[in-house]
Amino acid sequence: MSRTEQQEAEYIINTYNRKPGLTPCLVRGEGVYVWDKEGKKYLDLLGGLAVNVIGHCHSQVVEAICKQAGTLSHVSNIYYSVPQVKLAEQLIQNTMPGGKVFFANSGTEAIEAAIKLSRRYKPGRFKIISAERSFHGRTLAALTATGQLKYREHFNPLPEGFSYATYNDLESFASLIDNQTAAILIEPVQGEGGIYVAEENFIRGLRELCDREGILLIFDEIQSGMGRTGKLWAHQNWGVRPDLMAVAKGLGGGLPIGALVAAEDYTSVFEPGDHASTFGGNPVVCSAAMAVLKIILTEGFLDDVHEKGLYLKKGLEKLISSYPDLAAEYRGLGLMCALELKKPVARQIYEKCITNGLLINAVGDTTLRLLPPLIITMDELQEGIDIIGSALKEC
């Protein structure tokens, strides 16, 4: 083992499936590429798991971080903060006019805030319906909302009031509603579950169902948001607006941030003392997020993401045609996609890609997940497609 691998084994609690001798130690990034300690270059089609939406070390984000860090790096939320207020204004104007935002440090915190607000809204209503195969975070309530037993099974007793319906099955959700139901929580595109895209009739049906039953509709846009699908938020592809929305990952451009966005009818549910965050809305992070938003909202940027998504889809579908005994299906929307395999060799392909200078992700035994930076070019996408093709050929 290298010195870094030895130190990691000695000092860091092991919660990630790193593999000594294979998993690179990354020390530098620029654009869509990263480099390890030995100087090896990798094309990053994982983007920090949808965090590095505008790539690594974007000059405008670096400038915003440095300027704010040299001015004021932290202030308690007891006080007003200019970067926090400015970011909130930009988010609301481009997301949910009339709404308001609560800032946290991560996606799971944003989900926790959404759960608390939905339970606070109507006394006696506390139940949350989420989807099977979903992923909403690892803090206790977010974990309980996650529709994958493998993440929950070792942490009983879990909070009460959570149930799981079948994704893209409106009747399955409707059957679980009773007079204690507070909200339905879903990902417009399931990420950790393997990239499953919501059907338009399902999304629209959920909105109508929640309106009819008087319950809140919560969208988890932590992975699918910030332009990843070709729209600023994935739900905008269907023209359906949630009551609450959790965002994180790409918003900070590499720095930790989370946010709960609430529609106008729900902005006064929390009162002072109901919820808080020491580091939420940190001025340095908010400055970085404003720079990220400015880039993504530049005219033509999201249209380009859409076109790149179509190019990536076409390239992966060509691989399916070339390797029909191994590659089964493309799933995705924009630059959030998966290649489903017919054999349990996802980990093998992932490892071959690392060896050949490409970073992707294996989800379970049969799914490869791709979440490239949105600034990637067609040529760079083709480079990644070619490396995946070589890995498929070797399996």
Coordinates of N, CA and C in Angstrom, one line a residue, residues 64-215:
A64 N -14.4 33.8 -6.9 CA -15.5 34.1 -5.9 C -15.1 33.6 -4.5
I65 N -14.6 32.4 -4.5 CA -14.2 31.8 -3.2 C -13.1 32.6 -2.5
C66 N -12.0 33.0 -3.3 CA -10.9 33.7 -2.8 C -11.3 35.1 -2.3
K67 N -12.1 35.7 -3.1 CA -12.5 37.1 -2.7 C -13.3 37.1 -1.4
Q68 N -14.3 36.2 -1.3 CA -15.1 36.1 -0.1 C -14.3 35.6 1.1
A69 N -13.4 34.6 0.9 CA -12.6 34.1 2.0 C -11.7 35.2 2.6
G70 N -11.2 36.1 1.8 CA -10.4 37.2 2.2 C -11.2 38.4 2.8
T71 N -12.5 38.3 2.8 CA -13.3 39.3 3.3 C -14.0 38.9 4.6
L72 N -14.7 37.8 4.6 CA -15.4 37.3 5.7 C -15.7 35.8 5.5
S73 N -15.1 34.9 6.2 CA -15.3 33.5 5.9 C -16.4 32.8 6.6
H74 N -16.9 33.4 7.8 CA -18.0 32.8 8.5 C -18.6 33.8 9.4
V75 N -20.0 33.8 9.5 CA -20.7 34.6 10.4 C -21.9 33.8 10.9
S76 N -22.2 33.9 12.2 CA -23.3 33.2 12.7 C -24.6 33.6 12.1
N77 N -25.5 32.7 12.0 CA -26.8 33.0 11.4 C -27.7 33.9 12.3
I78 N -27.1 34.2 13.5 CA -27.8 35.3 14.3 C -27.8 36.6 13.6
Y79 N -26.8 36.8 12.6 CA -26.7 38.0 11.9 C -27.1 37.9 10.5
Y80 N -27.3 39.1 9.8 CA -27.5 39.1 8.4 C -26.3 38.8 7.6
S81 N -26.4 38.2 6.4 CA -25.3 37.9 5.6 C -25.6 38.3 4.2
V82 N -24.8 39.1 3.6 CA -25.1 39.6 2.2 C -25.0 38.4 1.2
P83 N -23.9 37.6 1.2 CA -23.9 36.5 0.2 C -25.1 35.6 0.3
Q84 N -25.5 35.3 1.5 CA -26.6 34.4 1.8 C -27.9 34.9 1.2
V85 N -28.1 36.2 1.4 CA -29.4 36.9 0.9 C -29.3 36.9 -0.6
K86 N -28.2 37.3 -1.2 CA -28.1 37.4 -2.6 C -28.3 36.0 -3.3
L87 N -27.7 34.9 -2.7 CA -27.9 33.6 -3.3 C -29.4 33.2 -3.2
A88 N -30.0 33.5 -2.0 CA -31.4 33.2 -1.9 C -32.3 33.9 -2.9
E89 N -32.0 35.1 -3.2 CA -32.7 35.9 -4.2 C -32.6 35.2 -5.6
Q90 N -31.4 34.8 -5.9 CA -31.1 34.2 -7.2 C -31.8 32.9 -7.4
L91 N -31.8 32.1 -6.3 CA -32.4 30.8 -6.3 C -33.9 30.9 -6.5
I92 N -34.5 31.8 -5.7 CA -36.0 31.9 -5.7 C -36.5 32.5 -7.0
Q93 N -35.8 33.5 -7.6 CA -36.2 34.1 -8.8 C -36.1 33.1 -10.0
N94 N -35.2 32.2 -9.9 CA -35.0 31.2 -11.0 C -35.7 29.9 -10.7
T95 N -36.3 29.7 -9.6 CA -36.8 28.4 -9.2 C -38.3 28.5 -8.8
M96 N -38.6 29.3 -7.8 CA -40.0 29.3 -7.2 C -40.3 30.7 -6.8
P97 N -40.6 31.6 -7.7 CA -41.0 33.0 -7.4 C -42.1 33.0 -6.3
G98 N -41.8 33.8 -5.3 CA -42.8 33.9 -4.2 C -42.4 33.0 -3.0
G99 N -41.5 32.1 -3.2 CA -41.0 31.2 -2.2 C -39.9 31.7 -1.4
K100 N -39.4 30.8 -0.5 CA -38.2 31.2 0.3 C -37.3 30.0 0.5
V101 N -36.1 30.2 1.0 CA -35.1 29.1 1.1 C -34.5 29.0 2.5
F102 N -34.2 27.8 2.9 CA -33.4 27.6 4.1 C -32.1 26.9 3.7
F103 N -31.0 27.4 4.1 CA -29.7 26.9 3.8 C -29.1 25.9 4.8
A104 N -28.6 24.8 4.3 CA -27.9 23.8 5.1 C -26.5 23.5 4.5
N105 N -26.0 22.3 4.8 CA -24.6 22.0 4.3 C -24.6 20.8 3.4
S106 N -25.7 20.1 3.2 CA -25.7 18.9 2.4 C -27.1 18.6 2.0
G107 N -27.2 17.6 1.1 CA -28.5 17.1 0.6 C -29.3 16.5 1.7
T108 N -28.7 15.6 2.5 CA -29.5 14.9 3.5 C -30.0 15.9 4.6
E109 N -29.3 17.0 4.8 CA -29.9 18.0 5.7 C -31.1 18.8 5.1
A110 N -31.0 19.0 3.8 CA -32.1 19.6 3.1 C -33.4 18.7 3.2
I111 N -33.1 17.4 3.0 CA -34.3 16.4 3.2 C -34.8 16.4 4.6
E112 N -33.9 16.4 5.6 CA -34.4 16.5 7.0 C -35.3 17.7 7.2
A113 N -34.8 18.9 6.6 CA -35.6 20.1 6.8 C -37.0 20.0 6.1
A114 N -37.0 19.3 5.0 CA -38.3 19.2 4.2 C -39.2 18.3 5.0
I115 N -38.7 17.2 5.6 CA -39.5 16.3 6.4 C -40.1 17.1 7.7
K116 N -39.2 17.8 8.3 CA -39.7 18.6 9.5 C -40.7 19.6 9.1
L117 N -40.5 20.3 8.0 CA -41.5 21.3 7.6 C -42.8 20.7 7.3
S118 N -42.8 19.6 6.6 CA -44.1 18.9 6.2 C -44.8 18.4 7.4
R119 N -44.1 18.0 8.4 CA -44.8 17.5 9.6 C -45.3 18.7 10.5
R120 N -44.6 19.8 10.4 CA -45.0 21.0 11.1 C -46.2 21.6 10.5
Y121 N -46.4 21.4 9.2 CA -47.5 22.2 8.5 C -48.9 21.9 9.0
K122 N -49.2 20.6 9.2 CA -50.6 20.3 9.6 C -50.5 19.3 10.8
P123 N -50.9 19.8 12.0 CA -50.8 18.9 13.2 C -51.6 17.6 13.0
G124 N -50.9 16.5 13.4 CA -51.5 15.2 13.2 C -51.2 14.5 11.9
R125 N -50.6 15.2 11.0 CA -50.1 14.6 9.7 C -48.6 14.5 9.8
F126 N -48.1 13.2 9.8 CA -46.7 13.0 10.0 C -46.1 12.0 9.0
K127 N -47.0 11.3 8.3 CA -46.5 10.2 7.5 C -45.9 10.7 6.2
I128 N -44.8 10.1 5.7 CA -44.1 10.4 4.5 C -44.1 9.2 3.6
I129 N -44.6 9.4 2.4 CA -44.5 8.3 1.4 C -43.4 8.6 0.4
S130 N -42.5 7.7 0.3 CA -41.4 7.8 -0.7 C -41.4 6.6 -1.6
A131 N -40.4 6.5 -2.5 CA -40.5 5.4 -3.5 C -39.5 4.3 -3.2
E132 N -39.8 3.1 -3.6 CA -38.9 2.0 -3.6 C -37.7 2.4 -4.5
R133 N -36.5 2.0 -4.1 CA -35.3 2.2 -4.9 C -34.8 3.6 -4.8
S134 N -35.5 4.4 -3.9 CA -35.0 5.8 -3.8 C -33.8 5.9 -2.9
F135 N -33.2 7.1 -2.9 CA -32.1 7.4 -2.0 C -32.3 8.9 -1.6
H136 N -32.3 9.2 -0.3 CA -32.5 10.6 0.1 C -31.5 11.0 1.2
G137 N -30.5 10.2 1.5 CA -29.5 10.6 2.5 C -29.3 9.6 3.6
R138 N -28.3 9.9 4.5 CA -27.9 9.0 5.5 C -28.1 9.4 6.9
T139 N -28.6 10.6 7.1 CA -29.1 11.0 8.5 C -30.4 10.2 8.7
L140 N -30.8 10.2 10.0 CA -31.8 9.1 10.3 C -33.1 9.2 9.6
A141 N -33.7 10.4 9.6 CA -35.0 10.5 8.9 C -34.9 10.4 7.4
A142 N -33.8 11.0 6.8 CA -33.6 10.8 5.4 C -33.3 9.4 5.0
L143 N -32.5 8.7 5.9 CA -32.3 7.3 5.7 C -33.5 6.5 5.7
T144 N -34.4 6.8 6.6 CA -35.7 6.0 6.7 C -36.6 6.3 5.5
A145 N -36.5 7.5 4.9 CA -37.2 7.8 3.7 C -36.6 7.0 2.5
T146 N -35.4 6.6 2.6 CA -34.7 5.9 1.5 C -35.3 4.5 1.3
G147 N -35.8 4.3 0.0 CA -36.5 3.0 -0.3 C -35.6 1.9 -0.7
Q148 N -34.5 1.7 0.1 CA -33.6 0.6 -0.2 C -33.2 0.0 1.2
L149 N -33.6 -1.2 1.4 CA -33.5 -1.9 2.7 C -32.0 -2.0 3.1
K150 N -31.1 -2.2 2.1 CA -29.7 -2.4 2.4 C -29.1 -1.2 3.2
Y151 N -29.6 0.0 3.0 CA -29.1 1.2 3.7 C -29.7 1.3 5.1
R152 N -30.9 0.7 5.3 CA -31.7 1.0 6.6 C -31.5 -0.1 7.6
E153 N -31.2 -1.4 7.1 CA -31.4 -2.6 8.0 C -30.6 -2.6 9.2
H154 N -29.5 -1.9 9.3 CA -28.6 -2.0 10.5 C -28.9 -0.9 11.5
F155 N -29.9 -0.1 11.3 CA -30.0 1.1 12.1 C -31.4 1.2 12.8
N156 N -32.0 0.1 13.1 CA -33.2 0.1 13.8 C -33.0 0.4 15.3
P157 N -34.0 1.0 16.0 CA -35.3 1.4 15.5 C -35.2 2.7 14.7
L158 N -35.9 2.8 13.6 CA -35.9 3.9 12.7 C -37.2 4.8 13.1
P159 N -37.2 6.1 12.7 CA -38.3 6.9 12.9 C -39.6 6.3 12.3
E160 N -40.7 6.5 12.9 CA -42.0 5.9 12.4 C -42.6 6.9 11.3
G161 N -43.5 6.3 10.6 CA -44.3 7.1 9.7 C -43.9 7.1 8.2
F162 N -43.0 6.2 7.9 CA -42.5 6.1 6.5 C -43.0 4.9 5.8
S163 N -43.4 5.0 4.5 CA -43.8 3.9 3.7 C -43.3 4.1 2.3
Y164 N -43.3 3.0 1.5 CA -42.6 3.0 0.2 C -43.6 2.5 -0.9
A165 N -43.7 3.3 -1.9 CA -44.6 2.9 -3.1 C -43.7 2.6 -4.3
T166 N -44.3 2.1 -5.3 CA -43.6 1.8 -6.5 C -43.4 3.0 -7.4
Y167 N -42.2 3.3 -7.8 CA -41.9 4.4 -8.6 C -42.6 4.3 -10.0
N168 N -43.1 5.4 -10.4 CA -43.8 5.5 -11.7 C -45.2 4.8 -11.7
D169 N -45.7 4.5 -10.5 CA -47.0 3.8 -10.3 C -47.8 4.7 -9.4
L170 N -48.7 5.5 -10.0 CA -49.5 6.4 -9.3 C -50.4 5.8 -8.3
E171 N -51.0 4.7 -8.7 CA -52.0 4.0 -7.8 C -51.3 3.4 -6.6
S172 N -50.0 3.0 -6.7 CA -49.3 2.5 -5.6 C -49.1 3.6 -4.5
F173 N -48.9 4.8 -5.0 CA -48.8 6.0 -4.0 C -50.1 6.3 -3.4
A174 N -51.1 6.3 -4.3 CA -52.5 6.7 -3.8 C -53.0 5.7 -2.7
S175 N -52.6 4.5 -2.9 CA -53.1 3.4 -1.9 C -52.5 3.6 -0.5
L176 N -51.4 4.3 -0.4 CA -50.8 4.4 0.9 C -51.2 5.7 1.7
I177 N -52.0 6.6 1.0 CA -52.4 7.8 1.7 C -53.5 7.6 2.6
D178 N -53.4 8.2 3.8 CA -54.5 8.2 4.8 C -54.6 9.6 5.4
N179 N -55.4 9.8 6.5 CA -55.6 11.1 7.0 C -54.4 11.5 7.9
Q180 N -53.4 10.7 8.0 CA -52.2 11.1 8.7 C -51.0 11.4 7.8
T181 N -51.2 11.3 6.5 CA -50.2 11.5 5.5 C -49.8 13.0 5.4
A182 N -48.6 13.3 5.5 CA -48.1 14.7 5.4 C -47.6 15.0 4.0
A183 N -46.9 14.1 3.4 CA -46.2 14.4 2.1 C -45.8 13.2 1.3
I184 N -45.6 13.4 0.0 CA -45.0 12.5 -0.9 C -43.6 13.0 -1.2
L185 N -42.6 12.2 -1.1 CA -41.2 12.6 -1.4 C -40.7 11.7 -2.5
I186 N -40.3 12.3 -3.7 CA -39.7 11.5 -4.7 C -38.5 12.3 -5.4
E187 N -37.7 11.5 -6.1 CA -36.7 12.1 -7.0 C -37.2 12.1 -8.4
P188 N -37.2 13.2 -9.1 CA -37.7 13.2 -10.5 C -36.9 12.3 -11.4
V189 N -35.6 12.1 -11.0 CA -34.8 11.1 -11.6 C -34.1 10.4 -10.5
Q190 N -34.4 9.1 -10.3 CA -33.7 8.3 -9.2 C -32.2 8.2 -9.6
G191 N -31.4 8.6 -8.7 CA -29.9 8.6 -9.0 C -29.2 7.4 -8.4
E192 N -29.1 7.3 -7.1 CA -28.4 6.2 -6.5 C -29.1 4.8 -6.8
G193 N -30.4 4.9 -7.1 CA -31.1 3.6 -7.4 C -30.8 3.1 -8.8
G194 N -30.1 3.9 -9.6 CA -29.7 3.3 -10.9 C -30.1 4.2 -12.1
I195 N -30.5 5.4 -11.9 CA -31.0 6.3 -12.9 C -32.3 5.9 -13.6
Y196 N -33.4 6.1 -12.9 CA -34.7 5.8 -13.4 C -35.4 7.2 -13.5
V197 N -35.9 7.5 -14.7 CA -36.6 8.7 -15.0 C -38.1 8.7 -14.7
A198 N -38.6 9.6 -14.1 CA -40.1 9.7 -13.9 C -40.8 9.9 -15.2
E199 N -41.9 9.2 -15.3 CA -42.8 9.4 -16.5 C -43.7 10.6 -16.3
E200 N -43.9 11.3 -17.4 CA -44.7 12.6 -17.3 C -46.0 12.4 -16.6
N201 N -46.8 11.4 -17.0 CA -48.1 11.1 -16.4 C -48.0 10.9 -14.9
F202 N -46.9 10.2 -14.5 CA -46.7 9.9 -13.1 C -46.5 11.2 -12.3
I203 N -45.6 12.1 -12.8 CA -45.3 13.3 -12.1 C -46.5 14.2 -12.1
R204 N -47.2 14.4 -13.2 CA -48.4 15.2 -13.2 C -49.5 14.6 -12.3
G205 N -49.6 13.3 -12.3 CA -50.5 12.6 -11.5 C -50.3 12.8 -10.0
L206 N -49.0 12.8 -9.6 CA -48.6 13.1 -8.2 C -49.0 14.5 -7.8
R207 N -48.8 15.4 -8.7 CA -49.2 16.8 -8.3 C -50.7 16.9 -8.1
E208 N -51.5 16.3 -9.0 CA -52.9 16.3 -8.8 C -53.4 15.5 -7.6
L209 N -52.7 14.4 -7.3 CA -53.1 13.6 -6.1 C -52.8 14.4 -4.9
C210 N -51.7 15.1 -4.8 CA -51.3 15.8 -3.6 C -52.3 17.0 -3.4
D211 N -52.6 17.7 -4.5 CA -53.6 18.8 -4.4 C -54.9 18.3 -3.9
R212 N -55.4 17.1 -4.4 CA -56.7 16.6 -4.0 C -56.7 16.2 -2.6
E213 N -55.6 15.6 -2.1 CA -55.6 15.0 -0.7 C -55.1 16.0 0.3
G214 N -54.6 17.2 -0.1 CA -54.1 18.2 0.8 C -52.8 17.9 1.4
I215 N -51.9 17.2 0.7 CA -50.6 16.9 1.2 C -49.5 17.5 0.4

